[in-house]
Amino acid sequence: MNLDLRESWFVRDVEIPTRLVLAPMAGVSVQAFRRQGRRFGAGLVCSEMVSCAGIEHRNEKTLGYLRVASDEHPLAIQIFGSEPRTMAEAARMVEAAGADLVDINFGCPVRKVTKTGAGATLLDEPARAAAIVEAVAEAVDVPVSVKMRRGLRDGARTCLEVGPCLVDAGAATLTLHPRSAQQMYTGSADHSLTAELVSLVDVPVIASGDVTSRAKAQAVLAATGAAAVMVGRGAQGNPWALRQIVDGDEGEPTREEVVAELVLFIRETVRELGERRASSFLKKFYGWYLGRGRFPRPFKQELVVLDSTEDVERRLIAAAPGALQLIDQLEAELPGGDEVLLDLPISIYGGG
Ligand SMILES: Cc1cc2nc3c(=O)[nH]c(=O)nc-3n(C[C@H](O)[C@H](O)[C@H](O)COP(=O)(O)O)c2cc1C
């Protein structure tokens, strides 16, 4: 079946222009990643998970995650936590920051998060999970979405029991990554569970896990009846995969295109995180962009030992001088200087 991924769909009244969603990924989904994802065909982009405790305590780094640019919409900002009241307050901040959807994380398998009672552990606490969704849905006007795993342990089918309860509690869409928390990222995503979940709820379901090509996206959409597919690891350093999935554009990027996208990514990330944080954050991206046979392996090694991102940029452009013109074009097309930095909406706290 040849499904059109350029078809739009709705989460309540929020129109999502394509059936491809860019996954939330901690340590990856910075604003540059999301804006790039939108340019390459993602209909919806997501922030990485943001701690509701960090928002409550006005942690400077956490609030930085709530920076929204005008060309990101529609955008989901994802929050995690275990207390309905704190999650509701965080959701209000997220809405005030400009998110089109508030996404709740019930999928994170990492111990640092699960030991606080947040993330995937909530799948085994359905009453608390539903209370969180209800509190968040009551707190905001924008639709609330939930992202979850299949359950905690291998073979679990918890998502099929919990999912419908979360919809009853107010979730306007569900994303399922059908691996268990125990599996982390091993094995494969069992999308037969996604199909079952679709049959059980009357809200759109997003299928996450192992979608890396147009063929796989079409197959998952056809087999599950999901409204959209979500792509995570396949888009790391590879926005061209998004274009391939949405439009069937099979063309491999030229070296100039790779360098131009990477340089733009570096510049935007430095603006967002500052030089010091950006320069260590970006190192993994060099391998992701330059791998896949695009550049010889030692070239990446050369970049990761350079002192500043300016040196990296210079070295990249020396390797593909034609990229300069492309970078100028890309920068000219981007809306500039209009990031909306969060003004703390003190009033919603009654002056607190
Ligand atoms: C590095 C990394 C960070 C992730 N961080 C998050 C996160 O913050 N929130 C979340 O809901 N899922 C997170 N995920 C899970 C992805 O959103 C996605 O569900 C999973 O990677 C499966 O999709 P994929 O096979 O397309 O990568 C993360 C995955 C990776 C690889």
CSV table of C-alpha atoms and ligand atoms in Angstrom, one decimal:
chain,number,residue,atom,x,y,z
A,1,MET,CA,0.0,0.0,0.0
A,2,ASN,CA,1.4,3.4,-0.9
A,3,LEU,CA,0.4,5.8,1.8
A,4,ASP,CA,0.9,9.5,1.4
A,5,LEU,CA,3.2,10.8,4.2
A,6,ARG,CA,2.5,14.3,3.1
A,7,GLU,CA,-1.0,14.0,4.3
A,8,SER,CA,-1.9,16.2,7.3
A,9,TRP,CA,-3.6,15.0,10.4
A,10,PHE,CA,-4.9,16.5,13.6
A,11,VAL,CA,-4.3,16.2,17.3
A,12,ARG,CA,-7.6,17.8,18.4
A,13,ASP,CA,-7.3,21.2,16.6
A,14,VAL,CA,-3.6,21.2,16.0
A,15,GLU,CA,-2.8,20.4,12.4
A,16,ILE,CA,0.3,18.2,11.8
A,17,PRO,CA,1.3,18.7,8.2
A,18,THR,CA,2.9,15.4,7.5
A,19,ARG,CA,2.7,11.9,9.0
A,20,LEU,CA,6.3,12.0,10.1
A,21,VAL,CA,7.2,13.0,13.7
A,22,LEU,CA,10.8,13.7,14.8
A,23,ALA,CA,11.4,11.9,18.1
A,24,PRO,CA,12.3,13.5,21.4
A,25,MET,CA,15.9,12.5,22.2
A,26,ALA,CA,17.7,13.6,25.3
A,27,GLY,CA,21.1,15.1,24.4
A,28,VAL,CA,20.1,15.4,20.8
A,29,SER,CA,16.8,17.3,20.3
A,30,VAL,CA,18.1,20.8,20.6
A,31,GLN,CA,16.4,23.6,18.7
A,32,ALA,CA,18.8,23.3,15.8
A,33,PHE,CA,17.8,19.6,15.4
A,34,ARG,CA,14.1,20.4,15.6
A,35,ARG,CA,14.2,23.3,13.1
A,36,GLN,CA,16.2,21.2,10.7
A,37,GLY,CA,13.7,18.4,11.2
A,38,ARG,CA,10.9,20.7,10.2
A,39,ARG,CA,12.8,21.9,7.1
A,40,PHE,CA,13.3,18.3,6.0
A,41,GLY,CA,9.7,17.2,6.3
A,42,ALA,CA,8.9,16.3,9.9
A,43,GLY,CA,5.3,17.5,10.6
A,44,LEU,CA,5.8,17.6,14.3
A,45,VAL,CA,9.0,18.0,16.3
A,46,CYS,CA,9.6,17.4,20.0
A,47,SER,CA,11.9,18.7,22.7
A,48,GLU,CA,13.9,16.3,24.7
A,49,MET,CA,12.4,15.4,28.1
A,50,VAL,CA,12.4,18.3,30.5
A,51,SER,CA,12.4,17.7,34.3
A,52,CYS,CA,9.3,19.2,35.9
A,53,ALA,CA,11.3,19.6,39.1
A,54,GLY,CA,13.9,21.6,37.1
A,55,ILE,CA,11.1,23.8,35.8
A,56,GLU,CA,9.6,24.2,39.3
A,57,HIS,CA,13.0,25.3,40.7
A,58,ARG,CA,13.7,27.6,37.7
A,59,ASN,CA,16.9,25.7,37.0
A,60,GLU,CA,18.5,27.9,34.3
A,61,LYS,CA,19.6,25.0,32.1
A,62,THR,CA,16.1,23.5,32.3
A,63,LEU,CA,14.4,26.7,31.3
A,64,GLY,CA,16.8,26.9,28.3
A,65,TYR,CA,14.9,23.8,27.0
A,66,LEU,CA,11.8,25.9,26.8
A,67,ARG,CA,13.1,28.1,24.1
A,68,VAL,CA,10.8,28.0,21.1
A,69,ALA,CA,11.5,29.5,17.6
A,70,SER,CA,8.8,30.6,15.2
A,71,ASP,CA,9.7,28.0,12.6
A,72,GLU,CA,9.4,25.0,14.9
A,73,HIS,CA,5.7,24.9,15.1
A,74,PRO,CA,4.0,22.5,15.6
A,75,LEU,CA,6.2,21.6,18.5
A,76,ALA,CA,5.7,19.3,21.5
A,77,ILE,CA,7.6,20.0,24.7
A,78,GLN,CA,8.0,16.8,26.7
A,79,ILE,CA,8.0,16.8,30.5
A,80,PHE,CA,8.8,14.1,33.0
A,81,GLY,CA,8.1,13.7,36.7
A,82,SER,CA,6.0,11.7,39.2
A,83,GLU,CA,3.8,14.3,41.0
A,84,PRO,CA,0.6,15.4,39.3
A,85,ARG,CA,0.7,18.9,40.9
A,86,THR,CA,4.3,19.6,39.8
A,87,MET,CA,3.6,18.2,36.4
A,88,ALA,CA,0.6,20.4,36.0
A,89,GLU,CA,2.6,23.5,36.9
A,90,ALA,CA,5.4,22.5,34.5
A,91,ALA,CA,2.8,22.0,31.8
A,92,ARG,CA,1.5,25.5,32.3
A,93,MET,CA,5.0,26.9,31.8
A,94,VAL,CA,5.5,24.7,28.7
A,95,GLU,CA,2.3,26.1,27.3
A,96,ALA,CA,3.3,29.6,28.1
A,97,ALA,CA,6.6,29.0,26.4
A,98,GLY,CA,4.7,28.4,23.1
A,99,ALA,CA,4.4,24.6,22.9
A,100,ASP,CA,1.5,23.4,20.7
A,101,LEU,CA,1.4,20.1,22.6
A,102,VAL,CA,2.5,19.1,26.1
A,103,ASP,CA,4.0,15.6,25.9
A,104,ILE,CA,4.3,13.4,29.0
A,105,ASN,CA,7.1,10.9,29.3
A,106,PHE,CA,6.1,7.5,30.5
A,107,GLY,CA,8.8,5.7,28.5
A,108,CYS,CA,12.2,6.7,29.8
A,109,PRO,CA,14.0,3.5,31.0
A,110,VAL,CA,17.1,5.2,32.4
A,111,ARG,CA,17.6,4.5,36.1
A,112,LYS,CA,18.3,8.1,37.0
A,113,VAL,CA,14.7,8.9,36.0
A,114,THR,CA,12.9,5.7,37.0
A,115,LYS,CA,14.3,5.7,40.5
A,116,THR,CA,12.4,9.0,41.1
A,117,GLY,CA,9.2,7.3,40.1
A,118,ALA,CA,9.0,9.0,36.7
A,119,GLY,CA,9.3,7.7,33.1
A,120,ALA,CA,8.6,4.1,32.3
A,121,THR,CA,7.9,3.1,36.0
A,122,LEU,CA,4.6,4.9,35.8
A,123,LEU,CA,3.3,2.2,33.4
A,124,ASP,CA,3.2,-0.1,36.5
A,125,GLU,CA,1.4,2.6,38.4
A,126,PRO,CA,-1.7,3.2,36.2
A,127,ALA,CA,-3.6,5.2,38.8
A,128,ARG,CA,-0.8,7.7,39.3
A,129,ALA,CA,-0.1,7.8,35.6
A,130,ALA,CA,-3.8,8.7,34.9
A,131,ALA,CA,-3.8,11.3,37.7
A,132,ILE,CA,-0.8,13.0,36.1
A,133,VAL,CA,-2.5,13.1,32.7
A,134,GLU,CA,-5.7,14.4,34.2
A,135,ALA,CA,-3.9,17.1,36.2
A,136,VAL,CA,-1.9,18.2,33.1
A,137,ALA,CA,-4.9,18.1,30.8
A,138,GLU,CA,-6.9,20.3,33.3
A,139,ALA,CA,-4.0,22.7,33.6
A,140,VAL,CA,-3.5,23.6,29.9
A,141,ASP,CA,-5.6,24.4,26.9
A,142,VAL,CA,-3.3,22.8,24.4
A,143,PRO,CA,-3.6,19.0,23.7
A,144,VAL,CA,-1.8,16.6,25.9
A,145,SER,CA,0.1,13.7,24.5
A,146,VAL,CA,1.8,10.7,26.2
A,147,LYS,CA,4.8,8.8,25.0
A,148,MET,CA,5.3,5.3,26.5
A,149,ARG,CA,7.0,2.0,26.1
A,150,ARG,CA,5.2,-1.4,26.0
A,151,GLY,CA,5.8,-2.0,29.7
A,152,LEU,CA,8.7,-2.5,32.1
A,153,ARG,CA,9.7,-6.1,31.5
A,154,ASP,CA,10.3,-8.1,28.4
A,155,GLY,CA,7.0,-9.4,26.9
A,156,ALA,CA,4.9,-6.9,28.9
A,157,ARG,CA,1.7,-5.7,27.3
A,158,THR,CA,1.0,-3.1,29.9
A,159,CYS,CA,0.6,-0.3,27.3
A,160,LEU,CA,-2.6,-1.9,26.1
A,161,GLU,CA,-4.2,-1.7,29.6
A,162,VAL,CA,-2.7,1.7,30.5
A,163,GLY,CA,-3.1,3.4,27.1
A,164,PRO,CA,-6.9,3.5,27.1
A,165,CYS,CA,-7.0,4.8,30.7
A,166,LEU,CA,-4.7,7.6,29.8
A,167,VAL,CA,-7.0,8.6,26.9
A,168,ASP,CA,-9.9,8.6,29.4
A,169,ALA,CA,-7.8,10.8,31.6
A,170,GLY,CA,-7.4,13.3,28.8
A,171,ALA,CA,-4.6,12.3,26.5
A,172,ALA,CA,-5.3,13.5,23.0
A,173,THR,CA,-2.7,11.3,21.3
A,174,LEU,CA,-0.4,8.4,22.3
A,175,THR,CA,3.0,7.5,21.1
A,176,LEU,CA,4.1,3.9,21.5
A,177,HIS,CA,7.7,2.7,21.4
A,178,PRO,CA,6.9,-1.0,21.7
A,179,ARG,CA,10.1,-2.1,23.4
A,180,SER,CA,10.1,-2.8,27.2
A,181,ALA,CA,12.1,-0.6,29.5
A,182,GLN,CA,14.2,-3.7,30.3
A,183,GLN,CA,15.1,-4.0,26.6
A,184,MET,CA,16.4,-0.4,26.5
A,185,TYR,CA,17.3,-0.2,22.7
A,186,THR,CA,18.1,-3.9,22.1
A,187,GLY,CA,16.0,-6.3,20.0
A,188,SER,CA,13.3,-4.7,17.9
A,189,ALA,CA,10.2,-2.7,18.3
A,190,ASP,CA,7.1,-5.0,18.1
A,191,HIS,CA,4.6,-2.9,16.2
A,192,SER,CA,1.9,-5.6,16.5
A,193,LEU,CA,1.3,-4.0,19.8
A,194,THR,CA,1.0,-0.6,18.1
A,195,ALA,CA,-1.7,-2.1,15.9
A,196,GLU,CA,-3.5,-3.5,19.0
A,197,LEU,CA,-3.3,-0.1,20.7
A,198,VAL,CA,-4.7,1.6,17.6
A,199,SER,CA,-7.7,-0.7,17.8
A,200,LEU,CA,-8.3,0.1,21.4
A,201,VAL,CA,-8.3,3.9,21.4
A,202,ASP,CA,-10.1,6.6,19.5
A,203,VAL,CA,-7.2,9.1,19.4
A,204,PRO,CA,-4.4,9.2,16.9
A,205,VAL,CA,-1.5,6.9,17.7
A,206,ILE,CA,2.1,7.6,16.7
A,207,ALA,CA,4.4,4.6,16.0
A,208,SER,CA,7.9,4.9,17.3
A,209,GLY,CA,10.8,2.4,16.9
A,210,ASP,CA,13.1,1.3,14.1
A,211,VAL,CA,11.7,3.4,11.3
A,212,THR,CA,14.6,4.4,9.2
A,213,SER,CA,13.4,4.2,5.6
A,214,ARG,CA,10.3,5.1,3.5
A,215,ALA,CA,9.6,1.4,3.0
A,216,LYS,CA,9.6,0.7,6.8
A,217,ALA,CA,7.4,3.8,7.4
A,218,GLN,CA,4.9,2.7,4.8
A,219,ALA,CA,4.9,-0.8,6.2
A,220,VAL,CA,4.4,0.3,9.8
A,221,LEU,CA,1.6,2.8,8.9
A,222,ALA,CA,-0.2,0.1,6.8
A,223,ALA,CA,0.2,-2.6,9.4
A,224,THR,CA,-0.8,-0.6,12.5
A,225,GLY,CA,-3.3,2.0,11.3
A,226,ALA,CA,-1.1,4.6,13.2
A,227,ALA,CA,-1.6,8.3,12.3
A,228,ALA,CA,2.1,8.9,12.0
A,229,VAL,CA,5.5,7.3,12.4
A,230,MET,CA,8.2,8.8,14.6
A,231,VAL,CA,11.9,8.7,13.6
A,232,GLY,CA,14.7,9.0,16.2
A,233,ARG,CA,18.1,7.5,15.7
A,234,GLY,CA,17.6,7.4,11.9
A,235,ALA,CA,17.6,11.2,11.8
A,236,GLN,CA,20.8,11.7,13.9
A,237,GLY,CA,23.2,13.5,11.6
A,238,ASN,CA,20.9,12.5,8.7
A,239,PRO,CA,18.0,14.9,8.0
A,240,TRP,CA,18.1,13.5,4.5
A,241,ALA,CA,16.5,10.4,5.8
A,242,LEU,CA,13.4,12.5,6.8
A,243,ARG,CA,13.1,13.8,3.2
A,244,GLN,CA,13.5,10.3,1.9
A,245,ILE,CA,10.8,9.0,4.2
A,246,VAL,CA,8.3,11.8,3.5
A,247,ASP,CA,8.9,12.3,-0.2
A,248,GLY,CA,10.7,9.2,-1.4
A,249,ASP,CA,13.7,11.4,-2.4
A,250,GLU,CA,16.5,8.8,-2.7
A,251,GLY,CA,19.3,11.2,-3.5
A,252,GLU,CA,22.3,11.1,-1.3
A,253,PRO,CA,23.5,14.5,-0.1
A,254,THR,CA,26.7,15.9,-1.7
A,255,ARG,CA,29.7,16.6,0.5
A,256,GLU,CA,28.9,20.3,0.2
A,257,GLU,CA,25.3,19.8,1.4
A,258,VAL,CA,26.6,17.7,4.4
A,259,VAL,CA,29.1,20.3,5.4
A,260,ALA,CA,26.5,23.1,4.9
A,261,GLU,CA,24.0,21.4,7.2
A,262,LEU,CA,26.6,20.6,9.8
A,263,VAL,CA,28.0,24.1,9.9
A,264,LEU,CA,24.5,25.6,10.2
A,265,PHE,CA,23.8,23.1,13.0
A,266,ILE,CA,27.0,24.1,14.8
A,267,ARG,CA,26.3,27.8,14.5
A,268,GLU,CA,22.8,27.4,15.8
A,269,THR,CA,23.8,25.1,18.6
A,270,VAL,CA,26.5,27.5,19.8
A,271,ARG,CA,23.9,30.3,19.8
A,272,GLU,CA,21.6,28.1,21.9
A,273,LEU,CA,24.1,26.5,24.3
A,274,GLY,CA,27.1,28.8,24.3
A,275,GLU,CA,30.5,27.8,23.0
A,276,ARG,CA,31.6,25.7,26.0
A,277,ARG,CA,28.5,23.4,26.2
A,278,ALA,CA,28.0,23.3,22.5
A,279,SER,CA,31.6,22.2,21.8
A,280,SER,CA,31.3,19.0,23.8
A,281,PHE,CA,27.6,18.4,22.9
A,282,LEU,CA,28.5,18.6,19.2
A,283,LYS,CA,31.2,16.0,19.1
A,284,LYS,CA,28.9,13.0,18.6
A,285,PHE,CA,27.2,14.8,15.7
A,286,TYR,CA,30.5,15.0,13.7
A,287,GLY,CA,30.6,11.2,13.5
A,288,TRP,CA,26.8,11.1,12.7
A,289,TYR,CA,27.1,13.6,9.9
A,290,LEU,CA,30.4,12.6,8.4
A,291,GLY,CA,30.0,8.8,8.6
A,292,ARG,CA,27.9,6.7,6.2
A,293,GLY,CA,30.8,6.8,3.8
A,294,ARG,CA,30.5,10.5,3.3
A,295,PHE,CA,34.0,11.4,4.5
A,296,PRO,CA,37.0,9.3,5.4
A,297,ARG,CA,37.0,8.2,9.1
A,298,PRO,CA,40.2,10.0,10.2
A,299,PHE,CA,38.5,13.3,9.2
A,300,LYS,CA,36.0,13.0,12.1
A,301,GLN,CA,38.9,12.2,14.5
A,302,GLU,CA,40.6,15.4,13.4
A,303,LEU,CA,37.5,17.4,14.2
A,304,VAL,CA,36.8,16.1,17.7
A,305,VAL,CA,40.3,17.2,18.9
A,306,LEU,CA,40.0,20.7,17.7
A,307,ASP,CA,39.7,23.4,20.4
A,308,SER,CA,36.8,25.5,19.2
A,309,THR,CA,33.8,25.2,17.0
A,310,GLU,CA,35.2,28.0,14.8
A,311,ASP,CA,38.2,25.7,14.1
A,312,VAL,CA,35.8,22.9,13.3
A,313,GLU,CA,33.9,25.1,10.9
A,314,ARG,CA,37.1,26.2,9.2
A,315,ARG,CA,38.3,22.7,8.7
A,316,LEU,CA,34.9,21.6,7.4
A,317,ILE,CA,34.8,24.4,4.8
A,318,ALA,CA,38.3,23.7,3.8
A,319,ALA,CA,37.2,20.1,3.0
A,320,ALA,CA,34.2,21.3,0.9
A,321,PRO,CA,34.6,25.0,-0.1
A,322,GLY,CA,31.5,24.9,-2.2
A,323,ALA,CA,29.5,24.6,1.0
A,324,LEU,CA,29.9,28.3,1.8
A,325,GLN,CA,27.4,29.4,-0.8
A,326,LEU,CA,24.9,26.8,0.5
A,327,ILE,CA,25.4,28.0,4.1
A,328,ASP,CA,24.6,31.6,3.0
A,329,GLN,CA,21.5,30.4,1.2
A,330,LEU,CA,20.3,28.4,4.2
A,331,GLU,CA,20.9,31.2,6.6
A,332,ALA,CA,19.1,33.7,4.4
A,333,GLU,CA,16.0,31.4,4.4
A,334,LEU,CA,15.9,31.1,8.2
A,335,PRO,CA,13.9,33.5,10.2
A,336,GLY,CA,16.5,35.1,12.4
A,337,GLY,CA,16.5,36.7,15.8
A,338,ASP,CA,13.0,35.7,16.7
A,339,GLU,CA,13.5,33.1,19.3
A,340,VAL,CA,11.0,33.5,22.0
A,341,LEU,CA,12.8,33.1,25.2
A,342,LEU,CA,10.6,32.2,28.1
A,343,ASP,CA,9.4,35.1,30.1
A,344,LEU,CA,8.6,33.3,33.4
A,345,PRO,CA,4.8,33.5,33.6
A,346,ILE,CA,4.9,34.5,37.3
A,347,SER,CA,1.2,35.5,37.2
A,348,ILE,CA,0.1,31.9,36.9
A,349,TYR,CA,1.8,31.2,40.3
A,350,GLY,CA,-0.1,34.0,41.9
A,351,GLY,CA,3.1,36.1,42.2
A,352,GLY,CA,5.2,33.2,43.5
B,1,LIG,C1,19.8,9.2,22.6
B,1,LIG,C2,18.3,9.0,22.8
B,1,LIG,C3,17.6,9.8,23.6
B,1,LIG,C4,16.2,9.6,23.8
B,1,LIG,N1,15.6,10.5,24.7
B,1,LIG,C5,14.2,10.4,24.8
B,1,LIG,C6,13.5,11.4,25.5
B,1,LIG,O1,14.0,12.4,26.0
B,1,LIG,N2,12.1,11.2,25.6
B,1,LIG,C7,11.5,10.1,25.0
B,1,LIG,O2,10.3,10.0,25.1
B,1,LIG,N3,12.2,9.2,24.3
B,1,LIG,C8,13.5,9.4,24.1
B,1,LIG,N4,14.2,8.5,23.3
B,1,LIG,C9,13.4,7.4,22.6
B,1,LIG,C10,13.1,7.9,21.2
B,1,LIG,O3,12.2,9.0,21.2
B,1,LIG,C11,12.4,6.8,20.3
B,1,LIG,O4,11.2,6.4,20.9
B,1,LIG,C12,13.4,5.5,20.3
B,1,LIG,O5,14.7,5.9,20.0
B,1,LIG,C13,12.9,4.5,19.2
B,1,LIG,O6,12.9,5.2,17.9
B,1,LIG,P1,14.1,5.0,16.8
B,1,LIG,O7,14.2,3.5,16.6
B,1,LIG,O8,13.5,5.8,15.6
B,1,LIG,O9,15.3,5.6,17.4
B,1,LIG,C14,15.5,8.6,23.2
B,1,LIG,C15,16.3,7.8,22.3
B,1,LIG,C16,17.6,8.0,22.1
B,1,LIG,C17,18.3,7.1,21.1
